Short mmCIF file of C-alpha atoms in Angstrom, two decimals:
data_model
loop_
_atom_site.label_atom_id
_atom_site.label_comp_id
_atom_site.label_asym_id
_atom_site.label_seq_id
_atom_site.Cartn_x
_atom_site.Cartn_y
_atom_site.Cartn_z
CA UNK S 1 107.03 107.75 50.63
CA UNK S 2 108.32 104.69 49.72
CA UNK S 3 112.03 105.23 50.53
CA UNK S 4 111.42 108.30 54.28
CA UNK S 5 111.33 107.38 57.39
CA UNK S 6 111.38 111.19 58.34
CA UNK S 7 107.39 111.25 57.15
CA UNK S 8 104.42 109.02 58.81
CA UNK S 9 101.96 109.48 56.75
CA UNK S 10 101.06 111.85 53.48
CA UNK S 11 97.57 113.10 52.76
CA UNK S 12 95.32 115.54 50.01
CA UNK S 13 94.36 118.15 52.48
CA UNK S 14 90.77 118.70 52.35
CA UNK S 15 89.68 121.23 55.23
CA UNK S 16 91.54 122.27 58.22
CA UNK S 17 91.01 124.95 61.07
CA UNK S 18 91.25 125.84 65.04
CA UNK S 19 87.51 124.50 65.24
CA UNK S 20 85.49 122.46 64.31
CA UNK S 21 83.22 125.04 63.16
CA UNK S 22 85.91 126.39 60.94
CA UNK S 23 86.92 122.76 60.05
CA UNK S 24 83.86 122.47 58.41
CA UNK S 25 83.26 126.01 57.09
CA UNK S 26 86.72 124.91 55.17
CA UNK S 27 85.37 121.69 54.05
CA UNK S 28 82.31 122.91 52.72
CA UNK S 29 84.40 125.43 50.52
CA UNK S 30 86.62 122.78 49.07
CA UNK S 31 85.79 122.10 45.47
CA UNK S 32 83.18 119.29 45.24
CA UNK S 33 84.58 118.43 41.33
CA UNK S 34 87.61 117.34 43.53
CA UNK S 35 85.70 114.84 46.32
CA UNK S 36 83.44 113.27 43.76
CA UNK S 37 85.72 110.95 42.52
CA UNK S 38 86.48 109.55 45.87
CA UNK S 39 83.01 109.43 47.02
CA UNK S 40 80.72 107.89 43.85
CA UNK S 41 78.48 105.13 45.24
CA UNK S 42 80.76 102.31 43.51
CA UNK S 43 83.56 103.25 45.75
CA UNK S 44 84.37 102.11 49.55
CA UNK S 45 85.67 103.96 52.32
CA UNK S 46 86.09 104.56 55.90
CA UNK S 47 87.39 107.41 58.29
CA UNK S 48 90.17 107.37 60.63
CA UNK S 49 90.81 109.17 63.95
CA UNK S 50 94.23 110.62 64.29
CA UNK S 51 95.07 112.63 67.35
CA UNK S 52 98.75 113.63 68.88
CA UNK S 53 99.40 114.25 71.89
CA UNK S 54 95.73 113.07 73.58
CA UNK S 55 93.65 109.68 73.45
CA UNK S 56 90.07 109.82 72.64
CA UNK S 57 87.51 107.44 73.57
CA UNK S 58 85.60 105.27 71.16
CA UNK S 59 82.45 107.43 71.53
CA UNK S 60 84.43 110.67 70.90
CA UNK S 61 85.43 109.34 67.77
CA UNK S 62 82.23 108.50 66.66
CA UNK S 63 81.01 111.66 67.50
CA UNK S 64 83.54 113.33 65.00
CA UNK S 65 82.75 110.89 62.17
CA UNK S 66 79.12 111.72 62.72
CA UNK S 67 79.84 115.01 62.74
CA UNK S 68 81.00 115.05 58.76
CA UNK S 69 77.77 113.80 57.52
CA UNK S 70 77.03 116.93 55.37
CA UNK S 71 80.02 115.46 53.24
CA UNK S 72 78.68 114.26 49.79
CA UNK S 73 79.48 110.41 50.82
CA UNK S 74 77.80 107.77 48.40
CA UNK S 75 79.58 105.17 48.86
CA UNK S 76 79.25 102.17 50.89
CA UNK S 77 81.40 101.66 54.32
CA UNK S 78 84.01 99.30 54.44
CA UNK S 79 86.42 99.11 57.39
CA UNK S 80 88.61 96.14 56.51
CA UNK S 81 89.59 96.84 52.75
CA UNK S 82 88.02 100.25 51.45
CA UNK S 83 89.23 101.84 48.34
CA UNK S 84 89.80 105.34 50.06
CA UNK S 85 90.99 106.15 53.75
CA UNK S 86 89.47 109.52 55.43
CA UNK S 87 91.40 111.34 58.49
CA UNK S 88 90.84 113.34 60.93
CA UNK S 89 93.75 114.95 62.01
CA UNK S 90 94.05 116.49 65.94
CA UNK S 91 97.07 118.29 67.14
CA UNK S 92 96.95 118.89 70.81
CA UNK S 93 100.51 120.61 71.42
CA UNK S 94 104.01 118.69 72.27
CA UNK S 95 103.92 119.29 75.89
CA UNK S 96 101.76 116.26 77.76
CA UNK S 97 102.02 117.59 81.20
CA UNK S 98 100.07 120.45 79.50
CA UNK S 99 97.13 118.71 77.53
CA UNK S 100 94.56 121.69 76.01
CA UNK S 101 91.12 120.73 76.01
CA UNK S 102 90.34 121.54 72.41
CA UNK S 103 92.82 120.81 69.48
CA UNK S 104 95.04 123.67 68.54
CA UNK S 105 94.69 122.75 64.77
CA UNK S 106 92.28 120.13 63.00
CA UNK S 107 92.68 118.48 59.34
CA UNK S 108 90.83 116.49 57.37
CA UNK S 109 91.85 114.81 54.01
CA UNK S 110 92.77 111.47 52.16
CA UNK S 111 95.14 109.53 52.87
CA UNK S 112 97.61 109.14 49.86
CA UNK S 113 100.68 106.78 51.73
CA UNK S 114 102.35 105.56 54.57
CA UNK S 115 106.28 106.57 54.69
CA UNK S 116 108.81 104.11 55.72
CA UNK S 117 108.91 104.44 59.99
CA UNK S 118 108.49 101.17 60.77
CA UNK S 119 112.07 100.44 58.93
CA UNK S 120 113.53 101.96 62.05
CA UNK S 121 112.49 99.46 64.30
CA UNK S 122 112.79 96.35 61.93
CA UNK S 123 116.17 96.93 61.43
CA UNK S 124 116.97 98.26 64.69
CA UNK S 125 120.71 98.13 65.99
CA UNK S 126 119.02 96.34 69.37
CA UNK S 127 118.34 93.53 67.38
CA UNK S 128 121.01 93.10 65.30
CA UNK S 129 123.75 90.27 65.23
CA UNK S 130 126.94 92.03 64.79
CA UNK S 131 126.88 95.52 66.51
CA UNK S 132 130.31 97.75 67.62
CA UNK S 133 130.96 101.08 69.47
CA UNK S 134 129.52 103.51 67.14
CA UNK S 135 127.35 101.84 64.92
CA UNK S 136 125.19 104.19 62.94
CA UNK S 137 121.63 104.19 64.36
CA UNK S 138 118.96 102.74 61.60
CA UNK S 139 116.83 105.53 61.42
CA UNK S 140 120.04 108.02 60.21
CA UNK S 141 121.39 105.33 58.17
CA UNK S 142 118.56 105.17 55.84
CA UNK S 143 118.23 109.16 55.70
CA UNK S 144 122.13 108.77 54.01
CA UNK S 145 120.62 106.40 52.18
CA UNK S 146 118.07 108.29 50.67
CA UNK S 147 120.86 111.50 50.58
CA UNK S 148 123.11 109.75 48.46
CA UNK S 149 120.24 108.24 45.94
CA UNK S 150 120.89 105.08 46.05
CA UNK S 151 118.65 102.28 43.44
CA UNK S 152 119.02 99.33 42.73
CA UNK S 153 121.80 97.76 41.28
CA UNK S 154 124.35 100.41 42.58
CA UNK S 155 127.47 99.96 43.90
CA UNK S 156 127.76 101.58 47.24
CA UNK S 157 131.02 101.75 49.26
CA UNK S 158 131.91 102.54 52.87
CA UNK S 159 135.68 103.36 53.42
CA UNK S 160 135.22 103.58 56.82
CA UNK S 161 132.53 100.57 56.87
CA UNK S 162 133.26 99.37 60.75
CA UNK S 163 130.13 96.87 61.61
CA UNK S 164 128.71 97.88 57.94
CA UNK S 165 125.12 99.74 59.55
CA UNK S 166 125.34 102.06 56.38
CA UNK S 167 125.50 99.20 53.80
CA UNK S 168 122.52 97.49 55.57
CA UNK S 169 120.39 100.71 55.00
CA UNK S 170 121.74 100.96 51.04
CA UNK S 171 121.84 97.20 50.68
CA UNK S 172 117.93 97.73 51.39
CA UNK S 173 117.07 99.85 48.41
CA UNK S 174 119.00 96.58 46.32
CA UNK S 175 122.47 98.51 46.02
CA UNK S 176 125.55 96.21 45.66
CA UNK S 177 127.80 97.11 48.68
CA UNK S 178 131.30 97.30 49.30
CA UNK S 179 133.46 98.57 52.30
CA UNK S 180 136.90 98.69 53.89
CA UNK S 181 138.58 99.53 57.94
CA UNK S 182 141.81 99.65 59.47
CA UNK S 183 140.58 97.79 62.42
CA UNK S 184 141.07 94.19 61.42
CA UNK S 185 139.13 92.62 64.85
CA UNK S 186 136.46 94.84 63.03
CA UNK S 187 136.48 93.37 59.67
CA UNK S 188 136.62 90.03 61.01
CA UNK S 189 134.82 90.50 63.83
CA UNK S 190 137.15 89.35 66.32
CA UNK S 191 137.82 90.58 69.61
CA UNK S 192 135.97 91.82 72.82
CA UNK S 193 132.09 92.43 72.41
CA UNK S 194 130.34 95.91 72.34
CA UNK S 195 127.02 94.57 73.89
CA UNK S 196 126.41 94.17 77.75
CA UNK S 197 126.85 90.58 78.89
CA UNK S 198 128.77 89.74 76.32
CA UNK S 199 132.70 89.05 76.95
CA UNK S 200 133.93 87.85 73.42
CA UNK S 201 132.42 88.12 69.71
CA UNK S 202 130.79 85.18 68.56
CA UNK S 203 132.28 83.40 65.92
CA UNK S 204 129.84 84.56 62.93
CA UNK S 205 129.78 87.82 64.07
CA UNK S 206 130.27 89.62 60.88
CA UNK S 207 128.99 92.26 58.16
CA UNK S 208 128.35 89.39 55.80
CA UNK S 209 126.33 87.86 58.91
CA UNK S 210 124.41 91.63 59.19
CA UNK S 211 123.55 91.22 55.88
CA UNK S 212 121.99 87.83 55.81
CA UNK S 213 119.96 88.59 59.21
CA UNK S 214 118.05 91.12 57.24
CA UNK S 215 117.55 88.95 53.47
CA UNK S 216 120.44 91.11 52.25
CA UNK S 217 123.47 89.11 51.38
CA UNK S 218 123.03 88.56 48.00
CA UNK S 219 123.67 92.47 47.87
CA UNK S 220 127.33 91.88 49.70
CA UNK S 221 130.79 92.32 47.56
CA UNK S 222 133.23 92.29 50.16
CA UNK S 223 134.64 94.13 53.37
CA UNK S 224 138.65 94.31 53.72
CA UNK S 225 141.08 95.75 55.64
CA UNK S 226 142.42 98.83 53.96
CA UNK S 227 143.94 102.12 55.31
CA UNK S 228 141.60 105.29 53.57
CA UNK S 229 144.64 107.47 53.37
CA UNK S 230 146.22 105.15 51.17
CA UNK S 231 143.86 103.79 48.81
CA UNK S 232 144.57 100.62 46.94
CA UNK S 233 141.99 101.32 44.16
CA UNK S 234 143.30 101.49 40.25
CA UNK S 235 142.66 104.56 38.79
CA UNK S 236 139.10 104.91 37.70
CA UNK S 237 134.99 105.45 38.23
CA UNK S 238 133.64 103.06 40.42
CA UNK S 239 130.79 103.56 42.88
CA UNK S 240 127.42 105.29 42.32
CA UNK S 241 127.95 106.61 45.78
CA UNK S 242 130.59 107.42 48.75
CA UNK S 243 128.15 106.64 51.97
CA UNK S 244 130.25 106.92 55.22
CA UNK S 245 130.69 107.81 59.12
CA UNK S 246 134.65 108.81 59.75
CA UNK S 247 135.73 108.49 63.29
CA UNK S 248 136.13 111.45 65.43
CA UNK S 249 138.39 110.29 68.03
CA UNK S 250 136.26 109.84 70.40
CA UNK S 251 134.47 106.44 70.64
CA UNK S 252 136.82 104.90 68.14
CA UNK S 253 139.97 105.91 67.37
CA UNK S 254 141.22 108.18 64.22
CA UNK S 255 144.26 105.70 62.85
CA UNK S 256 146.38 105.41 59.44
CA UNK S 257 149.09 103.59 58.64
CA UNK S 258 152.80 104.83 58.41
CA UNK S 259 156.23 104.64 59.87
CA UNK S 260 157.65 106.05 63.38
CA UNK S 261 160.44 107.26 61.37
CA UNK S 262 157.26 108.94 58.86
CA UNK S 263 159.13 112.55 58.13
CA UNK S 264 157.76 115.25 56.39
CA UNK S 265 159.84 114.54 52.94
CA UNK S 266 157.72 111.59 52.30
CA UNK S 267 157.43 107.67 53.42
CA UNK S 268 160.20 105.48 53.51
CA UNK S 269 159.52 102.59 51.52
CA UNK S 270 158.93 99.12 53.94
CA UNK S 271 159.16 96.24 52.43
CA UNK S 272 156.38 93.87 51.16
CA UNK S 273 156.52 91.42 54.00
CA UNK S 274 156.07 94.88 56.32
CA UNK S 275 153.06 95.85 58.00
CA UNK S 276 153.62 99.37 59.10
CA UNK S 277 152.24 100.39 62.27
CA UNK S 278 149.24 103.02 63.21
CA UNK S 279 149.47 106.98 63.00
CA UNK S 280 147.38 109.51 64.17
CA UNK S 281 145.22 110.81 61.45
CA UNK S 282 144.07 114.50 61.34
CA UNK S 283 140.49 115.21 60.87
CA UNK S 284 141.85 117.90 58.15
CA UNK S 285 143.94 115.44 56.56
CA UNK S 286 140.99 112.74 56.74
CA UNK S 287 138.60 114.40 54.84
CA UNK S 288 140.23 115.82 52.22
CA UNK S 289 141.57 112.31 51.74
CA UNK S 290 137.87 111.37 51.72
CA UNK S 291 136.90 114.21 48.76
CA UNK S 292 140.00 113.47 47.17
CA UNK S 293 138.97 109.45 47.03
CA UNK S 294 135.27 110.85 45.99
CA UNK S 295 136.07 112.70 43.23
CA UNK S 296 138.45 110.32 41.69
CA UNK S 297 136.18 107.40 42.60
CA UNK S 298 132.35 108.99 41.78
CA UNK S 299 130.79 107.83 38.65
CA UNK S 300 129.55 111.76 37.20
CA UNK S 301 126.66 112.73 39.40
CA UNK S 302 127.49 110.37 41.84
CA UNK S 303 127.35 111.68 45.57
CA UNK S 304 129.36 111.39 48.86
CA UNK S 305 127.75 111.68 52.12
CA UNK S 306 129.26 112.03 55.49
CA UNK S 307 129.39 113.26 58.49
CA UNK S 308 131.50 116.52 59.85
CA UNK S 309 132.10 116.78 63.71
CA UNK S 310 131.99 120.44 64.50
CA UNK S 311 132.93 122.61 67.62
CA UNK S 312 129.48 124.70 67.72
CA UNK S 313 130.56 127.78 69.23
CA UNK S 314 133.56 128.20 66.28
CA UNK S 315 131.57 126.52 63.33
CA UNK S 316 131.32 128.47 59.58
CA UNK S 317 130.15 127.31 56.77
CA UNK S 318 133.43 128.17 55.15
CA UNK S 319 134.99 124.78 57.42
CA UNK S 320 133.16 122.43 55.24
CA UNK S 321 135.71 120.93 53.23
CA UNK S 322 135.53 122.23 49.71
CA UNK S 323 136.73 120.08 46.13
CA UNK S 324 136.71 121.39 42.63
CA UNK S 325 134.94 118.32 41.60
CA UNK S 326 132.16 118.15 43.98
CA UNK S 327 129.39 120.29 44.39
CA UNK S 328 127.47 120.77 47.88
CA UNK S 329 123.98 119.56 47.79
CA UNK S 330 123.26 119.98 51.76
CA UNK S 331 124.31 120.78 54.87
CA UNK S 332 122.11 119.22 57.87
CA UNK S 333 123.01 119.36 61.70
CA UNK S 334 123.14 116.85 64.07
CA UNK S 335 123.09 118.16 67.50
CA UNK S 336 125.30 116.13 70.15
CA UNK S 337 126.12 118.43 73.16
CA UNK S 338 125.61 122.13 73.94
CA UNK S 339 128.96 122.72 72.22
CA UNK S 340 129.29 119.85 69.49
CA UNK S 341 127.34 118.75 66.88
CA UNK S 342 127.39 116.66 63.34
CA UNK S 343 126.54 117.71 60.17
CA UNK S 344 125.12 115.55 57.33
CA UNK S 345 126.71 116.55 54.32
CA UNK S 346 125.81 115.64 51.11
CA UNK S 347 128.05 116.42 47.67
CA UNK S 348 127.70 115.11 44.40
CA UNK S 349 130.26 114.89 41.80
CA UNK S 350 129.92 117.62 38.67
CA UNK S 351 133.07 117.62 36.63
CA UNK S 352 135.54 114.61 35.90
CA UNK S 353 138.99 114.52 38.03
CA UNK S 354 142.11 115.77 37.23
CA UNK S 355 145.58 115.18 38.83
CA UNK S 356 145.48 118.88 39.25
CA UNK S 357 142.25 118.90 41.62
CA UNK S 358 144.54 116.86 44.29
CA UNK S 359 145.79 119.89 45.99
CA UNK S 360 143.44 122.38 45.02
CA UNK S 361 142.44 122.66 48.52
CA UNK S 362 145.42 123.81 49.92
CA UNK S 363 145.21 126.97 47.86
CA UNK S 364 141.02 127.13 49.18
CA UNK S 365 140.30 129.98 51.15
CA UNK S 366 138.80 126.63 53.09
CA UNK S 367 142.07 125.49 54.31
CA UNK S 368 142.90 126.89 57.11
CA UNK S 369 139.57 127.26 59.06
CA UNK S 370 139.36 123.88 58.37
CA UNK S 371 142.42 122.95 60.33
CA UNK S 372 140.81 124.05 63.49
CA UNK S 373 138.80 120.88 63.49
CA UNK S 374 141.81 118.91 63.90
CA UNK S 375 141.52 119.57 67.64
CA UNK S 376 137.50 118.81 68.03
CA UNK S 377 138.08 116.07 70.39
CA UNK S 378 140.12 118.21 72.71
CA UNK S 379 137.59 120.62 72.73
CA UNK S 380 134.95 117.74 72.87
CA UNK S 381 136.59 116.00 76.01
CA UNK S 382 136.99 119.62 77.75
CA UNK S 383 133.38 120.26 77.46
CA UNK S 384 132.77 117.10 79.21
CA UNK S 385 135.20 117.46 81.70
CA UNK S 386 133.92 120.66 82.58
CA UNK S 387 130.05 119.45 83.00
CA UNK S 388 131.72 116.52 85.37
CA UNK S 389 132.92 119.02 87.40
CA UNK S 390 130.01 120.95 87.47
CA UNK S 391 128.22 117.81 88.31
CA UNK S 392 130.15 117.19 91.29
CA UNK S 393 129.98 120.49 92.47
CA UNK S 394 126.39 121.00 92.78
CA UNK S 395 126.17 117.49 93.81
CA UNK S 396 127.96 118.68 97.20
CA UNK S 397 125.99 121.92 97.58
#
């Protein structure tokens, strides 16, 4: 509870029911060996109200606090600092154009802990300094976070680290972080400005600057401007874990280096002084790059987490890119459209690489549905063109 934002609040359940009549049959059957400890008359306590979906009054509540009186409590009231924290649990439906008059389902227990929620406003893109096209919303950002394990004193790394939103979230949990991008104006933070208003990126308009907004920089290594298909890294274990967002092609660009004259047979070799210009980059090509990178990269047990863009209607599970060395933890969607959607995946790596394990997926029964995701944002921009249309046809009806 100390790392989720996905959970409010956690609690011993102590009674629950449609009723309150069978709220308090249940209560009276639970195990008094198990409330004495919490209610001896050394201890303080109070009761909370919880209800979703409907606002009581003050009186109501009272009413329902009074209500629990048969309950064994010895213990002396203490609303500002008690030792143990009651609730009362409502749940009046999701719907609140439809409001029910009674509760579909009532709980009472103790509460154990809070979870982490309030993370997802505090570091809330809205508020922060350096912000770009597709910068990963907080909220998801520490859910990767949590996916890929990261503790304190790892080394995390982002080789696709645009404005650096996933090293905030990792840099949180005291992880070392480390990323690189193609876009230079990125790294830098140079250029024209993502937010409304705003013409030009201010001059400490940075990751390091991120960082520092939120406490963080001691936690920063370095951000530089690297090409993922061709990583620069000696040969050797590095990171704890692999935490990254890969572009799609459709809010930012999917880029490598190479030469126009690139053929087939390999690169031609540019000299130093060169700096080659962009390719397109395959989404096939991209990831496998990516699990390549991971397994050779991964300390053992590590784990890489990213995110797949997938054309719904054609997904499998057999197009999630598959690598000797790395085993698949999870698989978690992300919808974005009727037809498209994201899915969190999470791998961790279970054997040690081998030059070998390079081009073991091209012999992966994987492969080749794989390659079909190579033309997601065709079939992404279709899709939209097609609602436009729609649009504009009923619009003129």
């Amino acid at each position: 509870m100390k790392r989720t934002v996905c959970a409010k609040s956690i609690f011993e359940l102590w009674g629950h029911g449609k009723s309150p009549e069978e709220l308090y049959s249940s209560l009276r059957n639970y195990p008094v060996e198990k409330m004495v400890p919490f209610l001896h008359s050394d201890s303080t306590y109070k009761i909370k109200i919880h209800t979703f979906n409907k606002t009581l009054t003050q009186e109501e509540k009272i009413k329902r606090i009074d209500a629990l009186e048969f309950l064994p409590f010895e213990g002396k009231v203490n609303l500002k600092k008690p030792q143990h924290i009651f609730s009362i649990l409502e749940d009046y439906g999701l719907d609140p154009n439809c409001i029910p008059e009674n509760p579909h389902n009532i709980y009472f227990g103790r509460w154990i802990a809070d979870g982490q929620r309030e993370l997802i406003e505090s570091y809330s893109v809205k508020k922060r300094h350096f912000i770009g096209n597709t910068s990963m919303d907080a909220g998801l950002s520490f859910i990767m976070a949590n996916h890929g394990k990261v503790k304190e004193n790892d080394i995390v790394f982002d080789p696709f680290v645009g404005t650096g939103g996933l090293l905030i979230a990792s840099a949180h949990f005291g992880a070392y972080v480390y990323g690189t991008d193609i876009d230079y104006n990125t790294v830098h933070g140079l250029g024209k400005a993502s937010r409304k208003n705003q013409k030009w990126r201010g001059p400490d308009e940075n990751i390091r600057a991120n960082l520092r907004q939120y406490g963080l920089e001691k936690y920063y290594l370095d951000v530089l401007v690297s090409d993922a298909s061709k990583p620069s890294w000696r040969k050797g274990t590095y990171f704890d874990a692999i935490i990254t967002d890969p572009p799609y092609g459709i809010r930012e660009s999917t880029r490598r280096t190479g030469s126009q004259k690139e053929i087939p047979k390999g690169i031609e070799k540019c000299p130093e002084s060169h700096v080659p210009v962009s390719l397109s980059y395959h989404l096939s090509d991209m990831f496998f790059d990516l699990l390549n990178f991971a397994a050779e990269t991964l300390v053992l047990g590590g784990r890489l987490v990213y995110w797949l863009p997938v054309y719904t209607p054609e997904y499998t599970e057999e197009m999630v890119p598959w690598h000797p060395c790395l085993k698949l933890i999870s698989n978690c969607e992300q919808k974005l459209s009727g037809r498209t959607s994201r899915r969190l995946i999470t791998m961790e790596k279970v054997k040690g690489f081998e030059n070998r394990d390079q081009y073991s997926h091209l012999l992966s029964d994987h492969f080749l549905p794989y390659q079909g995701h190579n033309s997601f944002r065709e079939k992404y921009f279709s899709g939209v063109t097609k609602r436009i249309a729609k649009e504009e046809k009923s619009s003129q009806e």
